[in-house]
XYZ file of C-alpha atoms in Angstrom:
720
model
C 0.994 60.099 160.799
C -1.633 60.859 158.167
C -4.540 63.142 158.968
C -8.169 62.140 158.533
C -9.862 63.225 155.298
C -12.400 66.025 155.186
C -16.015 65.298 156.049
C -18.257 65.306 152.919
C -20.104 68.595 152.562
C -23.357 67.117 151.248
C -25.161 65.533 154.192
C -28.301 63.393 153.766
C -30.028 65.203 156.623
C -29.722 68.576 154.891
C -30.383 67.346 151.374
C -33.023 69.555 149.751
C -33.041 67.769 146.403
C -34.670 64.407 145.826
C -32.044 61.688 145.799
C -32.592 58.323 144.215
C -30.276 55.685 145.546
C -29.126 52.723 143.498
C -29.801 49.589 145.459
C -27.555 46.615 145.736
C -29.983 43.892 144.734
C -32.344 43.604 141.810
C -35.327 43.169 144.144
C -34.345 46.064 146.397
C -36.787 49.012 146.069
C -35.614 52.552 145.321
C -35.411 54.802 148.371
C -36.297 58.433 147.822
C -35.537 61.271 150.205
C -37.282 64.600 149.712
C -37.039 67.994 151.347
C -34.432 66.870 153.819
C -36.857 64.488 155.551
C -34.228 61.848 156.148
C -34.421 59.193 158.818
C -32.971 55.762 159.249
C -36.383 54.362 160.121
C -37.749 55.795 156.861
C -34.972 54.112 154.960
C -35.776 50.779 156.569
C -39.511 51.246 156.343
C -39.347 51.471 152.570
C -37.914 47.963 152.414
C -40.057 44.910 152.065
C -41.148 43.108 155.281
C -39.049 40.094 154.322
C -35.928 42.268 153.970
C -36.625 44.063 157.251
C -37.109 40.796 159.120
C -33.966 39.319 157.535
C -31.832 42.306 158.514
C -33.227 42.585 162.054
C -32.970 38.876 162.774
C -29.420 38.704 161.475
C -28.335 41.387 163.938
C -30.487 40.423 166.922
C -28.262 39.219 169.771
C -29.069 36.008 171.565
C -29.710 36.001 175.298
C -26.623 36.799 177.309
C -24.525 37.592 174.290
C -23.267 40.811 172.829
C -24.632 41.908 169.483
C -23.048 39.887 166.691
C -20.994 41.407 163.835
C -22.741 39.382 161.149
C -23.594 41.457 158.043
C -27.007 41.368 156.414
C -27.333 39.672 153.030
C -26.703 42.942 151.195
C -24.155 44.252 153.678
C -20.405 44.286 153.820
C -17.960 44.277 156.638
C -15.796 47.400 156.684
C -13.018 48.599 158.930
C -12.569 52.146 160.185
C -9.391 53.877 159.120
C -9.749 56.936 161.399
C -11.570 57.983 164.554
C -14.945 59.610 163.901
C -17.135 61.287 166.506
C -20.633 61.407 165.080
C -23.307 63.883 166.071
C -26.517 62.235 167.221
C -28.707 65.110 166.025
C -27.444 64.361 162.516
C -27.936 60.612 163.024
C -24.210 59.934 162.582
C -22.469 56.833 163.924
C -19.355 57.220 166.091
C -16.454 54.777 165.827
C -12.725 54.450 166.448
C -9.932 53.517 164.056
C -9.836 49.761 163.616
C -13.514 49.173 164.479
C -15.460 46.849 162.230
C -18.766 48.107 160.857
C -21.480 46.598 158.700
C -22.666 48.614 155.708
C -26.446 48.604 155.317
C -26.884 51.096 152.481
C -24.328 52.702 150.175
C -24.475 56.183 148.682
C -27.168 57.908 150.718
C -25.465 61.113 149.602
C -22.146 62.013 148.087
C -19.546 60.442 150.400
C -22.023 59.061 153.000
C -23.274 55.528 153.668
C -25.494 53.890 156.247
C -23.639 51.462 158.566
C -24.180 49.550 161.770
C -22.000 48.965 164.819
C -23.086 46.772 167.751
C -26.708 46.983 166.654
C -26.638 50.805 166.384
C -27.098 52.313 162.923
C -25.993 55.703 161.646
C -24.348 57.653 158.881
C -20.628 57.178 158.256
C -18.301 59.087 155.883
C -17.105 56.639 153.212
C -13.595 58.127 153.185
C -13.129 56.917 156.788
C -13.679 53.220 156.053
C -12.139 50.500 153.946
C -13.647 47.216 152.859
C -12.614 43.868 154.316
C -12.462 40.647 152.306
C -12.460 37.232 153.928
C -12.567 35.360 150.595
C -14.873 32.726 151.928
C -18.083 31.514 150.345
C -21.032 32.351 152.515
C -23.355 29.433 153.287
C -26.252 30.865 151.344
C -24.132 32.097 148.463
C -25.164 35.721 148.933
C -23.407 38.892 149.836
C -20.167 40.630 149.087
C -18.008 37.965 150.734
C -18.271 35.674 147.771
C -15.056 34.740 146.036
C -15.395 32.791 142.825
C -13.175 29.698 142.890
C -10.190 30.112 140.622
C -9.747 27.821 137.643
C -6.434 26.048 137.176
C -4.756 27.640 134.208
C -1.364 28.506 132.850
C -2.501 32.114 132.681
C -3.768 34.580 135.232
C -4.858 38.196 135.175
C -3.395 39.731 138.274
C -4.750 43.089 137.241
C -8.345 42.028 137.837
C -7.965 40.359 141.242
C -10.752 41.538 143.525
C -8.585 42.208 146.527
C -7.690 45.290 148.517
C -5.831 46.498 151.554
C -7.681 46.199 154.788
C -4.964 47.431 157.067
C -4.404 50.920 158.254
C -2.622 52.918 155.507
C -0.243 54.303 158.079
C 1.191 50.808 158.586
C 0.770 49.434 155.070
C 2.625 49.687 151.795
C -0.725 50.689 150.291
C -0.438 54.060 151.967
C 3.089 54.838 150.766
C 3.507 56.727 147.532
C 6.637 57.941 145.827
C 7.567 61.504 146.706
C 8.557 62.355 143.130
C 5.138 62.616 141.493
C 6.762 63.349 138.120
C 8.673 60.082 137.914
C 7.787 57.699 135.124
C 6.815 55.084 137.703
C 4.033 57.445 138.762
C 3.044 59.038 135.447
C 2.755 55.717 133.617
C 0.136 54.638 136.154
C 2.221 51.762 137.503
C 2.209 53.051 141.088
C -1.549 53.596 141.096
C -2.062 50.109 139.724
C 0.128 48.524 142.400
C -1.580 50.361 145.257
C -5.207 50.323 144.147
C -5.427 48.000 141.190
C -6.351 50.983 139.056
C -9.638 51.719 140.828
C -8.723 54.672 143.014
C -11.038 57.654 142.602
C -8.248 59.831 141.275
C -7.402 57.297 138.615
C -10.716 57.822 136.828
C -11.894 60.501 134.500
C -14.546 62.807 135.794
C -17.967 61.285 135.561
C -16.692 57.728 135.236
C -17.002 54.909 137.717
C -14.869 51.898 138.382
C -15.790 48.806 136.431
C -13.147 46.256 137.355
C -14.518 42.867 138.179
C -13.264 39.505 139.125
C -11.962 37.478 136.187
C -10.800 33.915 136.544
C -8.140 32.985 134.028
C -7.013 33.863 130.562
C -7.975 30.382 129.485
C -11.574 31.298 130.294
C -11.187 34.530 128.362
C -9.980 32.657 125.309
C -12.943 30.332 125.544
C -15.375 33.221 125.776
C -13.664 35.450 123.247
C -10.693 34.020 121.337
C -8.092 36.597 120.292
C -8.717 35.896 116.661
C -12.450 36.380 116.918
C -12.375 40.066 117.626
C -15.069 39.543 120.240
C -15.457 41.276 123.568
C -15.095 40.322 127.193
C -18.209 40.590 129.330
C -18.005 40.572 133.078
C -18.678 37.043 134.310
C -22.096 36.471 135.870
C -22.258 36.396 139.632
C -23.671 33.151 141.109
C -26.754 32.624 143.246
C -28.605 35.751 142.238
C -26.117 38.346 143.352
C -27.317 40.447 140.454
C -25.221 43.070 138.721
C -23.379 44.188 141.846
C -19.591 43.822 141.539
C -16.629 44.902 143.599
C -13.575 46.852 142.465
C -9.936 46.686 143.583
C -10.543 49.393 146.146
C -13.412 47.399 147.612
C -16.027 49.819 146.321
C -19.249 48.128 145.378
C -20.615 49.199 142.054
C -24.149 48.854 140.805
C -24.250 48.168 137.104
C -27.418 48.150 135.104
C -27.636 45.762 132.170
C -27.644 48.558 129.607
C -24.579 50.176 131.196
C -22.468 47.050 131.387
C -18.888 47.761 130.374
C -17.524 46.066 127.307
C -13.824 45.527 126.693
C -13.038 45.011 123.027
C -10.409 42.593 121.806
C -8.085 45.454 120.895
C -8.018 46.444 124.590
C -6.907 42.995 125.761
C -3.182 42.300 125.559
C -1.490 38.954 126.024
C 2.091 38.237 127.032
C 3.673 34.922 126.118
C 6.630 33.188 127.707
C 9.861 35.056 127.307
C 8.179 37.351 128.166
C 7.088 38.701 124.776
C 3.970 40.313 123.382
C 1.572 38.154 121.431
C 1.150 39.470 117.892
C -2.537 39.465 117.043
C -2.218 41.211 113.658
C 0.197 40.595 110.764
C 2.890 43.123 110.029
C 2.309 45.629 107.228
C 4.126 48.672 105.860
C 3.227 52.356 105.696
C 4.430 54.896 103.163
C 4.126 58.677 103.500
C 4.377 60.306 100.098
C 3.319 63.104 97.733
C 3.243 66.053 100.158
C 1.220 69.014 98.938
C 1.022 72.515 100.379
C -2.508 73.909 100.438
C -4.001 77.257 101.352
C -7.273 78.340 102.899
C -8.858 81.554 104.158
C -7.946 83.317 100.911
C -4.358 82.203 101.147
C -3.848 83.501 104.702
C -3.257 80.031 106.133
C -1.020 77.348 104.683
C -0.700 73.701 105.594
C 0.823 70.550 104.139
C -1.124 67.412 103.299
C 0.643 64.039 103.235
C -0.627 60.929 101.495
C -0.433 57.928 103.850
C -0.625 54.516 102.164
C -0.789 51.287 104.166
C 0.072 48.130 102.246
C -1.210 44.880 103.719
C -0.789 41.257 102.778
C -1.872 40.132 99.319
C -1.196 43.610 97.959
C -4.219 45.324 99.537
C -3.550 49.027 100.164
C -5.432 51.941 101.739
C -4.536 55.610 101.174
C -5.710 58.556 103.288
C -4.752 62.230 103.583
C -3.296 63.470 106.840
C -2.056 66.779 108.227
C 0.668 67.120 110.829
C -1.932 68.129 113.440
C -3.590 64.740 112.971
C -0.255 63.034 113.608
C -0.073 65.056 116.838
C -3.555 63.910 117.819
C -2.594 60.277 117.229
C 0.560 60.591 119.321
C -1.226 62.253 122.247
C -4.000 59.627 122.301
C -1.491 56.775 122.127
C 0.551 58.348 124.921
C -2.546 58.588 127.098
C -3.699 55.047 126.386
C -0.350 53.229 126.290
C 1.785 55.225 128.722
C 3.474 52.037 129.945
C 4.829 51.269 126.465
C 7.816 52.873 124.748
C 6.461 55.019 121.917
C 8.627 56.387 119.104
C 9.054 60.170 119.216
C 6.947 62.349 116.960
C 8.905 64.724 114.662
C 9.039 68.128 116.288
C 7.216 71.193 115.087
C 8.946 73.904 113.111
C 7.546 77.362 112.518
C 10.186 78.991 110.300
C 10.766 77.572 106.851
C 8.238 74.770 107.261
C 7.065 75.078 103.660
C 10.481 74.755 102.048
C 11.021 71.678 99.905
C 13.958 70.535 102.018
C 11.990 70.715 105.282
C 8.879 69.061 103.836
C 10.975 66.168 102.527
C 12.728 65.815 105.879
C 9.386 65.798 107.704
C 7.932 63.281 105.235
C 10.749 60.837 105.958
C 10.401 61.365 109.720
C 6.624 60.806 109.685
C 7.065 57.652 107.624
C 9.587 56.295 110.123
C 7.248 57.252 112.987
C 4.300 55.318 111.555
C 6.369 52.258 110.678
C 7.741 52.231 114.236
C 4.179 52.177 115.550
C 3.224 49.400 113.149
C 6.183 47.282 114.278
C 4.948 47.296 117.877
C 2.913 44.110 118.472
C 0.387 45.933 120.682
C 0.036 49.263 118.896
C -0.375 47.529 115.546
C -3.873 46.265 116.347
C -5.033 49.262 118.391
C -8.241 50.951 117.311
C -6.458 54.306 117.378
C -3.874 53.361 114.763
C -6.426 51.504 112.653
C -8.662 54.575 112.645
C -5.781 56.883 111.742
C -4.662 54.742 108.796
C -8.100 54.021 107.362
C -10.621 56.794 108.096
C -11.189 58.957 105.006
C -14.434 60.729 105.942
C -14.296 63.978 107.935
C -17.563 63.223 109.719
C -16.393 59.779 110.782
C -13.109 61.293 111.952
C -14.846 63.813 114.220
C -17.169 61.200 115.685
C -14.247 58.886 116.366
C -12.327 61.737 118.023
C -15.063 62.062 120.638
C -15.076 58.306 121.152
C -11.322 58.107 121.712
C -11.275 61.228 123.885
C -13.752 59.482 126.225
C -11.891 56.181 126.185
C -11.807 54.662 129.674
C -9.152 52.037 129.005
C -6.269 54.484 129.393
C -3.336 54.962 131.733
C -3.676 52.706 134.764
C -6.515 50.760 133.148
C -4.022 49.428 130.598
C -2.463 47.231 133.298
C -5.859 45.769 134.153
C -6.221 44.177 130.734
C -2.820 42.526 130.383
C -2.806 38.737 130.728
C 0.300 36.623 131.128
C 1.438 33.142 132.231
C 2.098 32.522 135.882
C 5.748 32.317 136.936
C 6.728 34.008 133.665
C 9.450 36.032 135.413
C 11.569 35.504 138.501
C 10.209 36.480 141.876
C 12.462 39.542 141.972
C 11.254 40.682 138.552
C 14.596 39.809 136.910
C 16.011 42.985 138.415
C 19.554 41.980 137.425
C 18.505 41.820 133.787
C 16.813 45.212 134.059
C 19.944 46.729 135.612
C 22.121 45.307 132.829
C 19.687 46.764 130.319
C 19.991 50.124 132.061
C 23.808 49.959 132.101
C 23.878 48.971 128.440
C 21.647 51.916 127.512
C 23.802 54.386 129.452
C 27.026 53.083 127.944
C 25.607 53.022 124.436
C 24.333 56.590 124.772
C 27.836 57.686 125.740
C 29.358 56.010 122.661
C 26.702 56.728 120.059
C 27.728 60.384 119.473
C 31.052 59.183 118.036
C 29.254 57.021 115.500
C 26.758 59.780 114.770
C 29.523 62.336 114.133
C 31.433 59.905 111.927
C 28.294 59.086 109.941
C 27.515 62.756 109.395
C 31.120 63.444 108.421
C 31.028 60.607 105.896
C 27.784 61.904 104.430
C 29.234 65.412 104.177
C 32.309 63.915 102.531
C 30.181 62.175 99.907
C 28.313 65.438 99.365
C 31.608 67.320 98.940
C 32.809 64.644 96.530
C 29.612 65.035 94.533
C 30.195 68.765 94.275
C 33.819 68.273 93.182
C 32.935 65.713 90.513
C 30.266 68.026 89.127
C 32.575 71.012 89.223
C 35.409 69.100 87.586
C 33.118 67.850 84.830
C 31.706 71.312 84.142
C 35.176 72.848 84.088
C 36.293 70.271 81.531
C 33.128 70.796 79.491
C 33.604 74.546 79.621
C 37.058 74.135 78.126
C 35.846 72.274 75.027
C 32.623 74.296 74.585
C 32.020 77.513 72.682
C 33.797 80.524 74.128
C 31.658 83.596 74.758
C 34.502 86.071 75.156
C 34.302 87.353 71.598
C 36.181 86.633 68.384
C 39.496 87.633 69.897
C 39.167 84.797 72.462
C 37.547 82.150 70.254
C 38.589 78.617 71.317
C 36.479 76.436 68.969
C 36.455 76.051 65.201
C 33.361 75.673 63.037
C 33.168 71.927 63.767
C 32.989 72.703 67.498
C 36.418 71.177 67.877
C 38.769 72.567 70.479
C 41.226 73.876 67.908
C 42.171 76.983 65.940
C 42.423 74.949 62.765
C 39.421 74.268 60.596
C 38.579 70.696 59.661
C 40.986 69.203 62.200
C 40.034 65.525 62.752
C 42.504 65.023 65.592
C 41.034 67.824 67.696
C 37.496 66.778 66.808
C 38.184 63.302 68.173
C 39.840 64.750 71.250
C 37.005 67.234 71.888
C 34.330 64.544 71.656
C 36.245 62.176 73.956
C 36.817 64.960 76.485
C 33.106 65.849 76.315
C 32.301 62.201 77.109
C 34.612 62.408 80.122
C 32.944 65.641 81.291
C 29.484 64.132 80.968
C 30.648 61.035 82.823
C 31.683 63.286 85.708
C 28.113 64.582 85.868
C 26.766 61.041 85.932
C 29.187 60.187 88.719
C 27.933 63.212 90.648
C 24.406 61.834 90.261
C 25.628 58.488 91.637
C 26.895 60.350 94.691
C 23.474 61.957 95.226
C 21.751 58.590 94.885
C 24.176 57.115 97.413
C 23.419 59.937 99.857
C 19.649 59.458 99.512
C 19.496 55.657 99.438
C 22.522 54.714 101.519
C 23.828 57.471 103.775
C 20.531 59.045 104.854
C 18.757 55.819 105.957
C 21.895 54.741 107.817
C 22.092 58.120 109.531
C 18.393 57.911 110.449
C 18.947 54.542 112.130
C 21.911 55.889 114.078
C 19.925 58.962 115.115
C 16.899 56.943 116.266
C 19.144 54.758 118.425
C 21.488 57.504 119.607
C 19.785 58.148 122.991
C 18.747 54.754 124.391
C 19.137 55.811 128.021
C 16.836 58.823 127.585
C 14.391 56.965 125.360
C 13.950 53.980 127.663
C 14.110 55.905 130.958
C 10.333 55.471 131.531
C 10.658 51.722 131.096
C 13.600 51.431 133.481
C 12.023 53.745 136.054
C 8.757 51.794 135.962
C 10.586 48.506 136.488
C 12.803 49.815 139.285
C 9.892 51.526 141.056
C 7.903 48.295 140.946
C 10.851 46.343 142.327
C 11.199 48.838 145.159
C 7.528 48.371 146.040
C 8.019 44.606 145.937
C 10.929 44.885 148.368
C 8.727 46.896 150.745
C 6.111 44.158 150.630
C 8.654 41.410 151.343
C 10.107 43.349 154.270
C 6.686 43.958 155.837
C 5.080 40.704 154.785
C 4.941 39.422 158.370
C 2.950 42.451 159.531
C 0.615 42.524 156.543
C -2.415 40.426 155.957
C -1.718 37.580 153.577
C -4.198 38.809 151.036
C -2.554 42.249 150.974
C 0.950 40.985 150.301
C -0.179 38.574 147.625
C -2.158 41.352 145.984
C 0.845 43.629 145.589
C 3.076 40.759 144.532
C 0.688 39.700 141.800
C 0.324 43.251 140.533
C 4.104 43.669 140.589
C 4.342 40.513 138.517
C 2.049 42.049 135.901
C 4.161 45.213 135.675
C 7.342 43.115 135.484
C 5.886 41.138 132.596
C 5.033 44.356 130.748
C 8.409 46.027 131.263
C 10.413 42.892 130.439
C 8.290 42.254 127.338
C 9.097 45.811 126.260
C 12.817 45.277 126.934
C 12.783 42.131 124.820
C 10.933 43.958 122.066
C 13.487 46.775 122.176
C 16.270 44.192 121.959
C 14.739 42.469 118.947
C 14.026 45.723 117.117
C 17.541 47.005 117.778
C 19.017 43.824 116.302
C 16.724 44.115 113.293
C 17.528 47.809 112.813
C 21.288 47.460 112.851
C 21.330 44.194 110.950
C 19.176 45.522 108.127
C 20.631 49.027 108.290
C 24.246 47.879 108.096
C 23.467 45.413 105.327
C 21.611 48.046 103.302
C 24.429 50.541 103.824
C 27.013 48.045 102.593
C 24.828 47.152 99.608
C 24.560 50.835 98.820
C 28.322 51.186 99.106
C 28.862 48.273 96.727
C 26.336 49.651 94.234
C 27.892 53.111 94.570
C 31.404 51.940 93.778
C 30.235 49.569 91.041
C 28.376 52.383 89.303
C 31.359 54.690 89.700
C 33.653 52.047 88.250
C 31.270 51.368 85.356
C 31.116 55.069 84.472
C 34.899 55.392 84.651
C 35.360 52.398 82.369
C 32.846 53.849 79.930
C 34.701 57.172 79.802
C 38.018 55.378 79.422
C 36.688 53.293 76.514
C 36.132 56.464 74.485
C 39.920 56.722 74.074
C 40.392 53.109 72.959
C 40.771 52.125 69.331
C 38.996 51.700 67.037
C 36.264 53.700 68.813
C 38.494 56.734 69.260
C 39.502 56.783 65.568
C 35.856 56.714 64.476
C 34.899 59.768 66.545
C 35.928 62.071 63.674
C 33.456 60.420 61.308
C 30.444 62.102 62.955
C 29.874 65.758 63.943
C 30.007 66.925 67.491
C 26.793 67.976 69.272
C 26.429 70.258 72.246
C 26.144 68.693 75.698
C 22.955 68.889 77.703
C 25.035 69.940 80.692
C 26.112 73.228 79.110
C 23.111 74.881 80.777
C 24.854 74.393 84.124
C 27.918 76.332 83.059
C 26.295 79.575 84.212
C 25.706 78.231 87.719
C 27.779 80.455 89.972
C 28.322 77.652 92.470
C 30.616 75.891 90.038
C 32.389 78.987 88.727
C 36.061 79.338 89.588
C 37.376 82.596 90.936
C 39.057 84.809 88.395
C 42.807 84.357 88.550
C 44.681 87.157 90.255
C 47.346 89.226 88.484
C 50.715 87.423 88.398
C 53.131 88.683 91.039
C 56.640 89.510 89.899
C 59.827 88.457 91.690
C 60.645 92.080 92.391
C 57.308 92.588 94.120
C 57.886 89.517 96.238
C 61.328 90.803 97.232
C 59.960 94.227 98.167
C 57.249 92.707 100.304
C 59.830 90.493 101.990
C 62.025 93.482 102.740
C 59.081 95.381 104.137
C 58.059 92.526 106.416
C 61.655 92.032 107.463
C 61.938 95.728 108.316
C 58.866 95.545 110.506
C 60.234 92.504 112.298
C 63.593 94.215 112.782
C 61.851 97.298 114.162
C 59.947 95.204 116.664
C 63.154 93.531 117.727
C 64.838 96.908 118.193
C 61.990 98.210 120.376
C 62.074 95.038 122.430
C 65.796 95.465 123.139
C 65.318 99.143 123.932
C 62.628 98.425 126.496
C 64.758 95.756 128.133
C 67.643 98.195 128.492
C 65.380 100.950 129.820
C 63.919 98.754 132.513
C 67.364 98.379 133.984
C 67.324 102.095 134.840
C 65.133 103.801 137.425
C 63.503 105.891 134.713
C 62.729 102.804 132.739
C 61.291 101.093 135.795
C 59.081 104.118 136.513
C 57.806 104.066 132.940
C 56.984 100.357 133.168
C 55.301 100.873 136.543
C 53.196 103.645 135.023
C 52.154 101.355 132.204
């Protein structure tokens, strides 16, 4: 049983500061309370005579009848959630849980409103009441009980339905929250959206108010602001002079002035098609991260790396900006805050040691390029203002101004669900839970098997790298043999023609030396082919395997969000008979929105995985073919040097030194000096020595066995 919330500390009776109260109607006058001189009569007296007469007559009971529960034109019907014993000296209104009240004025002070019960008016704490919706059009078209008729459409926005729970939270699914507050179902904002529609007080940033309003259908949205127009969605006008007063999911009435009217840009509206799949509102483009440069500031005390980021769009248009790693971090954090319900690619991790080495900078460059292209591939992230700003802003002043704008963005977290529009009956009533469970099982099984492929890929890459080293070493060793000896005249291996011979003017050795030099140089070219294969074939393939190596961990938020929503749906179905119809339909419709989002993400993941492995495997095989074809071509070229008549003509021209001779001094390719030859006598002596040691050990072993048979031997062994 839940306890009642705390009474608001700021009471209108004790208010010492002037308070201006926003009224509910355009013609309603402002009510000002000064120096704590608060009274209900004063509040009513400041209204126009027409408004006073309308309110009093609407609540005046007829003869012989109890006072009616009919709200005034500006009032709402509310229901008490908890018992409240008001104090008459403070002009508070007493009521019991379940009582229906009529709100006369909202926001007399922080957490207090003016309400009426059975003709008696008084102050009530707003945390103790919840709003009731009857969804019927009042005869005069006024008041908060107006529900705009829905328009028949293939689309609906469940996230903007103006409905709320009117039952006691202790007996409603609206009052039940998941115990694990760190689960993805909670942190993505899905739970808050299901329970409150995204308009709970704790779902807003400080200083922000709820702005959700009733929206009819996506067809109407397209008519008012087509996706291709880049326009914005304004809240629909309320009929019959209701003014700018709207009602949120939680039932809270919000007064919006014309100059403070919220505007939702086209980039904040997301559409799901049948499938379900995300609608792509922007064409795909590519991003390249290149030309990293390490810079210094503060007299060289601080170093950082700048990356050039070039986006290439259709028709060859390209935009290049400079970005630091910290700006990549900023982008990732903002995207995570705004699109927590989507699966974002991981940002390359920080590194503090060795972060300015060429190897690390190149590795980070590749990772950042993959990160940006993953973002661009997402149909929703591609047209987001955040990504557009990151890829195009080149002015520091504009960047700082935009940072403040995005830091104060209100369409984040739970609000993301409110601006997703999808067809009705786009998923099964159970949210295709079987499909989600198969997706989960597939991810777990794949994550168990992926390490084998990852290890094999790394082993293959290391094998190609070892082969590169061996080809280079073999070529240099062969080149060293037919090059000038530097061991002095007594060890001279070349004649004056640079032929590998002790004879002067030897055409046979000159031909042989030149052909062997060609073979040695071919080995170096083949080593270069290995390096190209590692860079263009092995590394991209390994990157694809690595990015897809942990599907279960990567997509855990998606699975948890879907399963948590299904669990809430099951609770609604089980308690549907005890809930009001509007409550159950509210949760069901919101569940349907979350199901559409999670299933659209699963389908996107499926399509991208197919594309990744299809393209990655094809590119790897193409690289393999090119690798072996180049190797074969080089081998044939080296072999042709020994074929006639080319071989015979090699002696007609002098021999020139190879450009690879500079690598002969590289210690990595130097062989160890051969050890002194071991004679047969030395081998025999070593064998005898080892045999003697073995015989001695055998003798001691037999001696100990014999000794243990005696009491003295047993005592020695016991001592040991």
